[in-house]
Short mmCIF file of C-alpha atoms in Angstrom, two decimals:
data_model
loop_
_atom_site.label_atom_id
_atom_site.label_comp_id
_atom_site.label_asym_id
_atom_site.label_seq_id
_atom_site.Cartn_x
_atom_site.Cartn_y
_atom_site.Cartn_z
CA MET A 1 49.91 79.21 94.87
CA ARG A 2 48.28 76.32 96.72
CA ALA A 3 49.34 75.49 100.26
CA LEU A 4 51.69 72.52 100.44
CA PRO A 5 51.32 69.90 103.16
CA VAL A 6 54.15 69.96 105.71
CA TRP A 7 55.66 66.70 104.44
CA GLU A 8 56.20 68.29 101.02
CA ILE A 9 57.76 71.45 102.47
CA ILE A 10 60.58 69.82 104.42
CA CYS A 11 63.40 68.70 102.14
CA GLN A 12 66.32 66.66 103.34
CA ARG A 13 69.52 66.64 101.34
CA TRP A 14 72.92 65.35 102.29
CA PHE A 15 76.06 67.00 100.94
CA PRO A 16 79.27 65.50 102.29
CA THR A 17 81.65 68.05 100.81
CA THR A 18 81.90 71.81 101.12
CA ASP A 19 82.19 72.07 97.33
CA ASN A 20 78.66 70.74 96.94
CA VAL A 21 77.36 73.09 99.62
CA GLY A 22 78.87 76.05 97.78
CA ASN A 23 77.24 74.95 94.54
CA VAL A 24 73.83 74.78 96.19
CA ALA A 25 74.36 78.10 97.94
CA GLN A 26 74.94 79.88 94.65
CA ARG A 27 72.13 78.23 92.69
CA ASP A 28 69.61 80.84 91.57
CA ASN A 29 70.51 83.05 94.55
CA LYS A 30 67.75 81.31 96.52
CA ILE A 31 69.72 80.57 99.65
CA GLY A 32 68.39 81.77 102.96
CA PRO A 33 69.71 81.84 106.49
CA THR A 34 72.24 79.48 108.06
CA THR A 35 71.50 78.40 111.63
CA TYR A 36 73.46 77.11 114.60
CA GLY A 37 72.69 76.18 118.21
CA SER A 38 75.18 75.98 121.04
CA ARG A 39 75.54 75.36 124.78
CA SER A 40 78.47 76.47 126.92
CA ASP A 41 80.22 74.42 129.59
CA THR A 42 78.35 76.47 132.20
CA GLY A 43 74.93 75.48 130.78
CA ARG A 44 74.18 78.76 128.99
CA ALA A 45 72.59 78.16 125.59
CA GLY A 46 72.33 80.26 122.46
CA SER A 47 71.24 80.20 118.83
CA GLY A 48 72.72 82.00 115.86
CA ILE A 49 71.28 82.96 112.49
CA PHE A 50 73.37 84.33 109.65
CA SER A 51 72.10 85.41 106.25
CA SER A 52 74.06 87.21 103.58
CA THR A 53 72.43 89.04 100.70
CA PRO A 54 73.82 91.52 98.20
CA GLU A 55 72.07 94.26 100.17
CA ASN A 56 73.27 93.35 103.69
CA ASP A 57 74.23 90.69 106.20
CA VAL A 58 71.73 89.66 108.85
CA LYS A 59 73.31 88.54 112.11
CA ILE A 60 71.07 87.36 114.95
CA SER A 61 72.13 86.01 118.34
CA ILE A 62 69.48 84.53 120.64
CA ARG A 63 69.90 83.64 124.32
CA ASN A 64 68.06 80.44 125.21
CA PRO A 65 67.10 79.25 128.71
CA ASN A 66 69.90 77.94 130.92
CA HIS A 67 70.49 74.21 130.47
CA CYS A 68 68.54 74.20 127.21
CA SER A 69 69.73 71.27 125.08
CA VAL A 70 71.83 71.84 121.98
CA PHE A 71 69.05 70.15 120.00
CA ARG A 72 66.49 72.68 121.22
CA SER A 73 68.94 75.54 120.55
CA LYS A 74 69.25 74.32 116.97
CA LEU A 75 65.46 74.15 116.65
CA SER A 76 65.22 77.68 118.08
CA ALA A 77 67.68 78.84 115.43
CA ILE A 78 65.57 77.24 112.69
CA SER A 79 62.48 78.94 114.11
CA GLY A 80 64.28 82.30 114.10
CA ALA A 81 65.40 81.74 110.52
CA LEU A 82 61.80 81.01 109.50
CA ASP A 83 60.72 84.26 111.20
CA HIS A 84 63.38 86.05 109.16
CA ALA A 85 62.23 84.28 105.97
CA LEU A 86 58.67 85.58 106.43
CA ASN A 87 59.96 89.00 105.35
CA SER A 88 61.95 87.73 102.38
CA PHE A 89 60.95 88.54 98.83
CA LYS A 90 62.51 85.35 97.49
CA ASP A 91 60.24 82.67 96.04
CA SER A 92 62.39 79.91 97.53
CA ILE A 93 63.96 79.80 100.96
CA TRP A 94 66.69 77.32 101.80
CA ILE A 95 67.52 77.20 105.50
CA LEU A 96 70.88 75.59 106.09
CA THR A 97 71.53 73.71 109.32
CA ASP A 98 74.25 71.36 110.49
CA SER A 99 71.65 69.49 112.55
CA ARG A 100 70.54 66.32 110.79
CA SER A 101 68.58 65.38 113.89
CA SER A 102 66.50 68.58 113.66
CA ILE A 103 65.60 67.85 110.04
CA GLN A 104 64.76 64.23 110.83
CA TYR A 105 62.67 65.34 113.82
CA LEU A 106 60.69 67.81 111.70
CA LYS A 107 60.16 65.20 108.99
CA SER A 108 58.35 63.13 111.63
CA TRP A 109 55.88 66.00 111.99
CA LEU A 110 52.96 63.79 113.05
CA LYS A 111 54.85 62.89 116.26
CA ILE A 112 55.79 66.45 117.26
CA MET A 113 54.22 67.51 120.55
CA ASP A 114 56.54 70.19 122.00
CA SER A 115 55.86 73.89 121.58
CA THR A 116 59.11 74.67 119.70
CA GLY A 117 58.44 71.94 117.14
CA LEU A 118 54.79 72.92 116.76
CA ASP A 119 55.79 76.58 116.26
CA ILE A 120 58.19 75.54 113.50
CA LEU A 121 55.51 73.46 111.80
CA SER A 122 53.13 76.42 111.95
CA GLN A 123 55.78 78.67 110.42
CA LEU A 124 56.47 76.11 107.68
CA VAL A 125 52.79 75.90 106.79
CA LYS A 126 52.48 79.70 106.71
CA LEU A 127 55.59 80.13 104.57
CA GLY A 128 54.68 77.13 102.41
CA GLN A 129 51.56 78.94 101.24
CA ARG A 130 53.71 81.57 99.51
CA LYS A 131 57.16 80.08 99.00
CA LYS A 132 59.10 76.91 98.52
CA VAL A 133 60.90 76.19 101.80
CA CYS A 134 63.73 73.70 102.13
CA LEU A 135 65.66 72.73 105.23
CA GLN A 136 69.04 71.51 104.11
CA TRP A 137 71.76 69.80 106.09
CA ILE A 138 75.31 71.10 105.72
CA PRO A 139 78.47 69.75 107.33
CA SER A 140 79.77 71.57 110.41
CA HIS A 141 83.27 72.72 111.25
CA VAL A 142 84.66 72.17 107.76
CA GLY A 143 85.12 75.81 106.81
CA VAL A 144 81.68 76.67 105.38
CA PRO A 145 81.79 80.46 106.03
CA GLU A 146 78.04 80.86 106.64
CA ASN A 147 78.04 77.99 109.16
CA GLU A 148 81.10 79.39 110.94
CA ALA A 149 79.38 82.81 111.18
CA ALA A 150 76.19 81.24 112.61
CA ASP A 151 78.32 79.24 115.08
CA GLU A 152 79.99 82.46 116.30
CA LEU A 153 76.58 84.15 116.65
CA ALA A 154 75.29 81.21 118.71
CA GLY A 155 78.29 81.58 121.00
CA ARG A 156 77.48 85.27 121.40
CA GLY A 157 73.90 84.27 122.22
CA CYS A 158 75.22 82.19 125.13
CA ASP A 159 76.86 85.36 126.48
CA LEU A 160 73.72 87.52 126.36
CA PRO A 161 72.37 88.39 129.81
CA ASN A 162 68.76 87.23 129.67
CA PRO A 163 67.19 84.19 128.02
CA SER A 164 64.60 84.90 125.36
CA SER A 165 62.36 82.27 126.96
CA THR A 166 62.33 80.56 130.32
CA VAL A 167 60.14 77.61 129.35
CA LEU A 168 61.90 74.26 129.16
CA THR A 169 60.41 71.10 127.70
CA HIS A 170 59.58 68.08 129.88
CA SER A 171 62.51 66.11 128.48
CA GLU A 172 64.93 68.95 129.22
CA ILE A 173 63.71 69.25 132.81
CA HIS A 174 63.99 65.47 133.16
CA SER A 175 67.61 65.59 131.89
CA PHE A 176 68.64 67.55 135.03
CA GLN A 177 67.78 64.60 137.29
#
């Protein structure tokens, strides 16, 4: 399989109803992880990744640096989902996220300069050499079970004792001022 350029790897689809999301989720059993990023009122941030297969459920909670933005938490969740997808035997990976802004940001891949975004692009290129990868937007807080599970895992990530990384981006540091 030839390597696809990044702009061909990132898909963007908009499904306004949960019925449509369910239809996509069942198509050819190609669905991958669902991601969520969160930040508590106290500034603790977390990411959650949920993936259900006939064999097992994968549940991952990640603690992000204090005062990490929700946007970065959502990107961290996508990065974690891509890490998980590297070990998948599926030919197609669909990563579901309720973050339209993350998908739009990654589609503007030529403008990405931060380490989280660059790591995701690297993961997409690596996965894109072997699999079809699609990032798909899904609506949040409308009863999509996978999204609700990832949301709960992100909340648990906020409660973990130590952040997985202590590096904040320039824009996040600037947002404290």
